[in-house]
mmCIF file of C-alpha atoms in Angstrom:
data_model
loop_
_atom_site.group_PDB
_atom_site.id
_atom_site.type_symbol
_atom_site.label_atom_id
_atom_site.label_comp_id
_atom_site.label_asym_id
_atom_site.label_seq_id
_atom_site.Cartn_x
_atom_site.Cartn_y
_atom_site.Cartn_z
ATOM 1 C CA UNK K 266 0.000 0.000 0.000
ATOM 2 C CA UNK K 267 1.431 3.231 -1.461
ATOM 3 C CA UNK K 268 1.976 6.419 1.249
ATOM 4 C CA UNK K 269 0.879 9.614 1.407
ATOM 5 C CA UNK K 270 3.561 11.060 0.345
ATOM 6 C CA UNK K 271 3.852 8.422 -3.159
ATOM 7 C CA UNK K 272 -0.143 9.108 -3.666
ATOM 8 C CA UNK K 273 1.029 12.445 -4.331
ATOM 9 C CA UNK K 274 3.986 12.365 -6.213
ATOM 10 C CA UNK K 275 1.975 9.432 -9.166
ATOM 11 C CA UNK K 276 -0.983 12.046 -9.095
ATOM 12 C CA UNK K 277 1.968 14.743 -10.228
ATOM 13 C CA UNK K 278 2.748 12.118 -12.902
ATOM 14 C CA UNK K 279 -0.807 11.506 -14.309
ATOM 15 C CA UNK K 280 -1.225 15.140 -14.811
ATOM 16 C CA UNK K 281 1.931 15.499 -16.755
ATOM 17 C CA UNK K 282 2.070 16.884 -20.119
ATOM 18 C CA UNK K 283 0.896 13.794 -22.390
ATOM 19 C CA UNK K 284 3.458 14.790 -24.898
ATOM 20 C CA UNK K 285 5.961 14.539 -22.664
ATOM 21 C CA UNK K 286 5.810 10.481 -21.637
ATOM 22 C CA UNK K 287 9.182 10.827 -20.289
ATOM 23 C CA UNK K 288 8.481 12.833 -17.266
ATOM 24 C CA UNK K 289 5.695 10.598 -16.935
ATOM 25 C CA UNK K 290 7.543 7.692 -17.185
ATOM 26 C CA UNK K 291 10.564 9.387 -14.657
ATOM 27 C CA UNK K 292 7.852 10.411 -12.175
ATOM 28 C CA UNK K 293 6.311 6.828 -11.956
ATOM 29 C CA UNK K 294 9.385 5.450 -11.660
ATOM 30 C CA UNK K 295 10.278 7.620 -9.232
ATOM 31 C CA UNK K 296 7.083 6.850 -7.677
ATOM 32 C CA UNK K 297 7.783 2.877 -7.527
ATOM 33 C CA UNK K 298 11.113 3.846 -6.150
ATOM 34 C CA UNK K 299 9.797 5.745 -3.082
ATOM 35 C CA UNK K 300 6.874 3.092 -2.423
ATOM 36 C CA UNK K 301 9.850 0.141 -2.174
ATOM 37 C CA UNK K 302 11.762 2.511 0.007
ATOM 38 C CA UNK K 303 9.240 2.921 2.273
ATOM 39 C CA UNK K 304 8.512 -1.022 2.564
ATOM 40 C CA UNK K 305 12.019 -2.075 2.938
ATOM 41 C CA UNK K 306 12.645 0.813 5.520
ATOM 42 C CA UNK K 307 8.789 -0.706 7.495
ATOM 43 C CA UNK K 308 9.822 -4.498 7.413
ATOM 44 C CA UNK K 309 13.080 -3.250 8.753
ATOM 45 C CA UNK K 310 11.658 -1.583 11.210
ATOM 46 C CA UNK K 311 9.446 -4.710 12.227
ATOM 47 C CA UNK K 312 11.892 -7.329 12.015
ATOM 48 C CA UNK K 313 14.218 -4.904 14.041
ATOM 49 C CA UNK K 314 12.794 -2.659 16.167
ATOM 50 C CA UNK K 315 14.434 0.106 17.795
ATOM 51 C CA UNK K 316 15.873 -0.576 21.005
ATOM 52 C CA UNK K 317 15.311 1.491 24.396
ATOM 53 C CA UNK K 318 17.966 2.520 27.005
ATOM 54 C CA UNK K 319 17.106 0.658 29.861
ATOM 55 C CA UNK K 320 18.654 1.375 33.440
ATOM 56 C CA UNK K 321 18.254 -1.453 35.987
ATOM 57 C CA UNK K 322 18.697 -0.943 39.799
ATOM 58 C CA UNK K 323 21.414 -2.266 41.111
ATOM 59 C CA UNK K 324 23.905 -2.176 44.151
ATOM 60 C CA UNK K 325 26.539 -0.019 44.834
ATOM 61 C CA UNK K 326 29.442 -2.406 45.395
ATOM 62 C CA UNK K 327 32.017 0.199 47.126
ATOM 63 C CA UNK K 328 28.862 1.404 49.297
ATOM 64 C CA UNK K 329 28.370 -2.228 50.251
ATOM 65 C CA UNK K 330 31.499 -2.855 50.889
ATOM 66 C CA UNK K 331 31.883 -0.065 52.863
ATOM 67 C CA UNK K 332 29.076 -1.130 55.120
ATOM 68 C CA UNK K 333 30.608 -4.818 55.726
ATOM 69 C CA UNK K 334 33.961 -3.503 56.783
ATOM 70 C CA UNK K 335 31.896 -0.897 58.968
ATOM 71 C CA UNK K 336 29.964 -3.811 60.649
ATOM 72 C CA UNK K 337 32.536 -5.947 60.871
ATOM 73 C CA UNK K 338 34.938 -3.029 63.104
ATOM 74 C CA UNK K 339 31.559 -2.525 65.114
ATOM 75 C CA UNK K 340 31.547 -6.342 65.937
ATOM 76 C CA UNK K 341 35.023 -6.397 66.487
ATOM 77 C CA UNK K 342 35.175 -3.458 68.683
ATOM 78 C CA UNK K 343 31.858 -4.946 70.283
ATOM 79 C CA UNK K 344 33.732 -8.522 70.937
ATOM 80 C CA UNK K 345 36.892 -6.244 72.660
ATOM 81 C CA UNK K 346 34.501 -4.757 74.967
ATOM 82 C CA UNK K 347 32.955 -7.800 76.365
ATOM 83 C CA UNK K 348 36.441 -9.421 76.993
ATOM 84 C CA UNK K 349 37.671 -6.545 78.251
ATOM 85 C CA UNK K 350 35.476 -6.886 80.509
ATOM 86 C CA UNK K 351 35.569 -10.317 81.372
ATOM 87 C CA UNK K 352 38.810 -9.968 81.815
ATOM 88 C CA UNK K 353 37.940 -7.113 84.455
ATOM 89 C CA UNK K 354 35.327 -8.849 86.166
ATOM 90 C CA UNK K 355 38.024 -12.125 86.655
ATOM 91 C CA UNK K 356 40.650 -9.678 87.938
ATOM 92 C CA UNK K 357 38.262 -8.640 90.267
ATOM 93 C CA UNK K 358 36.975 -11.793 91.729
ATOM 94 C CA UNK K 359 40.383 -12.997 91.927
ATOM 95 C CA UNK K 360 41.687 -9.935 93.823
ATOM 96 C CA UNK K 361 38.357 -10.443 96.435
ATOM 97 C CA UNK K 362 39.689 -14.103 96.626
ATOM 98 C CA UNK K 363 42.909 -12.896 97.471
ATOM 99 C CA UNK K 364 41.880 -10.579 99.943
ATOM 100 C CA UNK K 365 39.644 -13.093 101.859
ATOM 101 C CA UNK K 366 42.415 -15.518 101.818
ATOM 102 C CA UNK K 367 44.832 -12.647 103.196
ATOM 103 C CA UNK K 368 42.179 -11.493 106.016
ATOM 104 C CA UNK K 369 41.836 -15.954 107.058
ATOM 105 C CA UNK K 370 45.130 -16.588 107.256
ATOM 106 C CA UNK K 371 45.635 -13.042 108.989
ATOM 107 C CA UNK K 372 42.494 -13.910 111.444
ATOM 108 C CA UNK K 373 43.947 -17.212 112.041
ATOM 109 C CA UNK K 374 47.607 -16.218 113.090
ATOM 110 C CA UNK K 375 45.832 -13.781 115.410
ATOM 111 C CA UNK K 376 43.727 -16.730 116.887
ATOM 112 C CA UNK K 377 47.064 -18.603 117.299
ATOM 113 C CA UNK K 378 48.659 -16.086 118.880
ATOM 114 C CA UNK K 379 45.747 -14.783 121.219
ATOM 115 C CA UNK K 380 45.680 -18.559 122.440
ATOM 116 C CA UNK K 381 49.147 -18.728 122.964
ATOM 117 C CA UNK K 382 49.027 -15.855 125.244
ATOM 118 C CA UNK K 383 46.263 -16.925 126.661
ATOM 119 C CA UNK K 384 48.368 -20.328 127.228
ATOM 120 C CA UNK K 385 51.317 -18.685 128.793
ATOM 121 C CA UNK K 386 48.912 -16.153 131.133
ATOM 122 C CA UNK K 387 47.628 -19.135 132.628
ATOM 123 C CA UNK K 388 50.760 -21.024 132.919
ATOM 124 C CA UNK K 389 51.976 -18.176 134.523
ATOM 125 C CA UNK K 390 48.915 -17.175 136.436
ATOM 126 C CA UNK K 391 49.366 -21.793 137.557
ATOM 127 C CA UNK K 392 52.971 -21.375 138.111
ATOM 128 C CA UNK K 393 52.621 -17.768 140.327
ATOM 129 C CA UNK K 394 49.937 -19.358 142.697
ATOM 130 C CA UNK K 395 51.972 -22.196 143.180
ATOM 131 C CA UNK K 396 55.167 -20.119 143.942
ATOM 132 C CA UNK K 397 52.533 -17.753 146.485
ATOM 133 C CA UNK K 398 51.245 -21.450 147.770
ATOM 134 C CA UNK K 399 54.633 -22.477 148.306
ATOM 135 C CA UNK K 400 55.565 -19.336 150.018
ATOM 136 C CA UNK K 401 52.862 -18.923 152.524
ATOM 137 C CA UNK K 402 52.834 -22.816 153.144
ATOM 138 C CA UNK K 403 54.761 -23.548 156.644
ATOM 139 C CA UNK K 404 56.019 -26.981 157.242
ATOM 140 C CA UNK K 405 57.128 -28.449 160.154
ATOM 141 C CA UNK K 406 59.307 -32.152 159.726
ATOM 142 C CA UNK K 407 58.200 -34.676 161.716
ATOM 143 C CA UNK K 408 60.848 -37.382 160.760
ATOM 144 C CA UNK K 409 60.502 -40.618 158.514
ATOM 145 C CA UNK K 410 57.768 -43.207 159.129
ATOM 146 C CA UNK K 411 57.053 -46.384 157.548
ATOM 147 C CA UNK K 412 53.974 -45.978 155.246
ATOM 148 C CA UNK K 413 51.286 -48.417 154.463
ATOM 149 C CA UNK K 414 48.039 -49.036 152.437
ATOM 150 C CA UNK K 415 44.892 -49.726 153.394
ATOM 151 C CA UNK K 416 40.979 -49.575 151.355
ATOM 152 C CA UNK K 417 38.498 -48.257 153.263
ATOM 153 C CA UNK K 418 36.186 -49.352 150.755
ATOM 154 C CA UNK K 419 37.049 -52.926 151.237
ATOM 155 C CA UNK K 420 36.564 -52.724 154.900
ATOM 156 C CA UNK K 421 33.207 -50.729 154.735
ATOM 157 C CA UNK K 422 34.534 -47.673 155.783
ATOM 158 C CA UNK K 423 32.638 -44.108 154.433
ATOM 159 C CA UNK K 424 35.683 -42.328 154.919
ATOM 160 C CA UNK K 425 37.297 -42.150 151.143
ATOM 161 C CA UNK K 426 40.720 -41.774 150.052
ATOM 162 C CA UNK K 427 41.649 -38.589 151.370
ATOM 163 C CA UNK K 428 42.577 -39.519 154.584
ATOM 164 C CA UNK K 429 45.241 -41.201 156.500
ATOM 165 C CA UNK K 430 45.249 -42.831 159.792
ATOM 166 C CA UNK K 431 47.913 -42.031 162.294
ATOM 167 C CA UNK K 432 48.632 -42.392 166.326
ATOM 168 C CA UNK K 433 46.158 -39.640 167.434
ATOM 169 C CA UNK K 434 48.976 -38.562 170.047
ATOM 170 C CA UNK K 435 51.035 -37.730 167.373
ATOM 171 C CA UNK K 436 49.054 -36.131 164.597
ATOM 172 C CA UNK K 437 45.691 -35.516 166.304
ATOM 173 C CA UNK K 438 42.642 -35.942 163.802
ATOM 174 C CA UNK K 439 42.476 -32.943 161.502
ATOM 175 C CA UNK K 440 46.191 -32.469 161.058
ATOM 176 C CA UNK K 441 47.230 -32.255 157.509
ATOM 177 C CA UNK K 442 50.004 -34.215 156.476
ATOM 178 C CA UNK K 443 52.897 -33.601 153.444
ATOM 179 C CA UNK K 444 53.988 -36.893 152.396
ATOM 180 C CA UNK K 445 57.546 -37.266 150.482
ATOM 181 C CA UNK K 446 58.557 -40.661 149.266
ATOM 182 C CA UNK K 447 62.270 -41.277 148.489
ATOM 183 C CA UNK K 448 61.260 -40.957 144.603
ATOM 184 C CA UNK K 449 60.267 -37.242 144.984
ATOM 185 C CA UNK K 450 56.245 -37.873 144.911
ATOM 186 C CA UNK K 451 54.532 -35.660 147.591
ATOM 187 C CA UNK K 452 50.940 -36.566 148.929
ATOM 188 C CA UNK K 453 48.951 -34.195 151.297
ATOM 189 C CA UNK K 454 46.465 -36.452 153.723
ATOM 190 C CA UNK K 455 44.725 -35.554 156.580
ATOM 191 C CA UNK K 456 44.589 -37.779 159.644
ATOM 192 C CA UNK K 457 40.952 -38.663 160.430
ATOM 193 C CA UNK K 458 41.495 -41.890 161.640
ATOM 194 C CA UNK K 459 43.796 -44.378 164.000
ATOM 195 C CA UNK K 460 44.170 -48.216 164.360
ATOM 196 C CA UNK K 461 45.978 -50.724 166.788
ATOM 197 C CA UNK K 462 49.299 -50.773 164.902
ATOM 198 C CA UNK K 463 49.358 -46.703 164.500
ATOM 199 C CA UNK K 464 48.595 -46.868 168.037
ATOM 200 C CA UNK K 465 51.515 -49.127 168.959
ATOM 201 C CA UNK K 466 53.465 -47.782 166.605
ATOM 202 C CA UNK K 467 53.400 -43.646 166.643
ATOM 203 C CA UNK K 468 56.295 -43.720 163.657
ATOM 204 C CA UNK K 469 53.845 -45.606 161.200
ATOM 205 C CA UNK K 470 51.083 -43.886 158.866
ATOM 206 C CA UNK K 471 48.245 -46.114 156.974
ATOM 207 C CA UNK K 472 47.043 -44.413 154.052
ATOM 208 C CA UNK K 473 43.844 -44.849 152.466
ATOM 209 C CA UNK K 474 44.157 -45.576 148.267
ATOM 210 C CA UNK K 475 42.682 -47.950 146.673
ATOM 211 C CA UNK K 476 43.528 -51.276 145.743
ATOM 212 C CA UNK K 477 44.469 -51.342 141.940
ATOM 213 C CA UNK K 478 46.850 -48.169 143.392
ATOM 214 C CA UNK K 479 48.261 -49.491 146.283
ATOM 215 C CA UNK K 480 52.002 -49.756 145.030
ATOM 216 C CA UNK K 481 53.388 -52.978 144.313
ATOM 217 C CA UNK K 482 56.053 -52.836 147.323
ATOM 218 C CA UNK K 483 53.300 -52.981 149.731
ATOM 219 C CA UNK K 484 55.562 -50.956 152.185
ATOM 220 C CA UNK K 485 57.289 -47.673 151.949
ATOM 221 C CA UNK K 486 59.117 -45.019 154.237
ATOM 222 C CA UNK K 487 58.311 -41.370 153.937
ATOM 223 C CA UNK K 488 59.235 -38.063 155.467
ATOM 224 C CA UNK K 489 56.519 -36.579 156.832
ATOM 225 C CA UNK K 490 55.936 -32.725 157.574
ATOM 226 C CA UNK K 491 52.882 -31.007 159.218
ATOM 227 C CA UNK K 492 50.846 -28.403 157.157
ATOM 228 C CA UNK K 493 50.320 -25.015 158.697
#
């Protein structure tokens, strides 16, 4: 199908001057010309069309890259902080440790010590009431008597172990008695009672002990002193 533009140009032709059938010819020729110009240049045009500029979105890959190093310094730094203070935190506790340990072992040296002193106070305290017992304690020696054992227990008598009997004419009842054997061992008795061989003998003592103590010699000799 011709154009516009050919319509034209072939109705210029037809109206030529007859005589003249070479213009006419020219201008139809002409004519054709255009008309397979324009067909070519309209199948081109469909079997090709023109193509558009398109833009797509995309990323930025610097910007991106920008961001991941950024995150990965804020984790980083984040990471630091937290072990830093950890690490802060385990310093601490230890030092508390450390100190607790210190103020024990300090506590405990002080307990030692306050018992030792307390120790040696009363040894002293023991050793100074002996010395003021031994200094205000009057003695007078009676000689050495022949000591032996008896169980009051055994022969019903209420009297205990404290006691000692003795010639009454000698050491009346009441008298306390300081007993040294030859071995250095001191016993304090009091007389509260007598028998028949105290009686006939006024150098002879029986002392009350009991049985599983009585020593194994059965008799001893003494010197004996009176208390007070």
């Amino acid at each position: 199908m011709a154009s516009n533009h050919s319509q034209k140009v072939e109705a210029i032709a037809d109206h030529a001057d007859a005589d003249n059938d070479s213009s006419h010819v020219n201008a139809k020729s002409i004519v054709l010309s255009n008309e397979a110009k324009v067909e070519q240049a309209n199948a081109h045009s469909l079997i090709n069309p023109k193509k558009e500029i398109t833009f797509t979105v995309g990323t930025n890959d610097i910007a991106e890259a920008a961001h991941q190093i950024a995150d990965q310094k804020a984790a980083a730094a984040k990471a630091a902080e937290e072990q830093a203070a950890a690490e802060q935190a385990a310093a601490e506790q230890a030092a508390a440790e450390q100190a607790a340990a210190e103020k024990a072992q300090q506590e405990a040296q002080q307990a030692a010590q306050n018992a030792a002193a307390a120790s040696a106070a009363s040894a002293a305290s023991a050793s100074s009431s002996a010395a003021t017992t031994a200094s205000t304690e009057t003695t007078t020696n009676k000689g050495t008597f022949k000591l032996n054992f008896y169980d009051p227990s055994v022969l019903g008598s209420g009297l205990g172990y404290g006691g000692v009997a003795a010639n009454l004419s000698v050491f009346p009842k009441g008298t306390r008695l300081k007993i040294t054997l030859s071995d250095g061992t001191v016993w304090y008795r009091t007389v509260n009672d007598t028998g028949s061989f105290a009686a006939g003998n006024p150098n002879q003592l029986d002392i009350a002990m009991p049985n599983s103590q009585i020593p194994s010699a059965g008799v001893l000799t003494a010197t004996v002193e009176v208390v007070g």
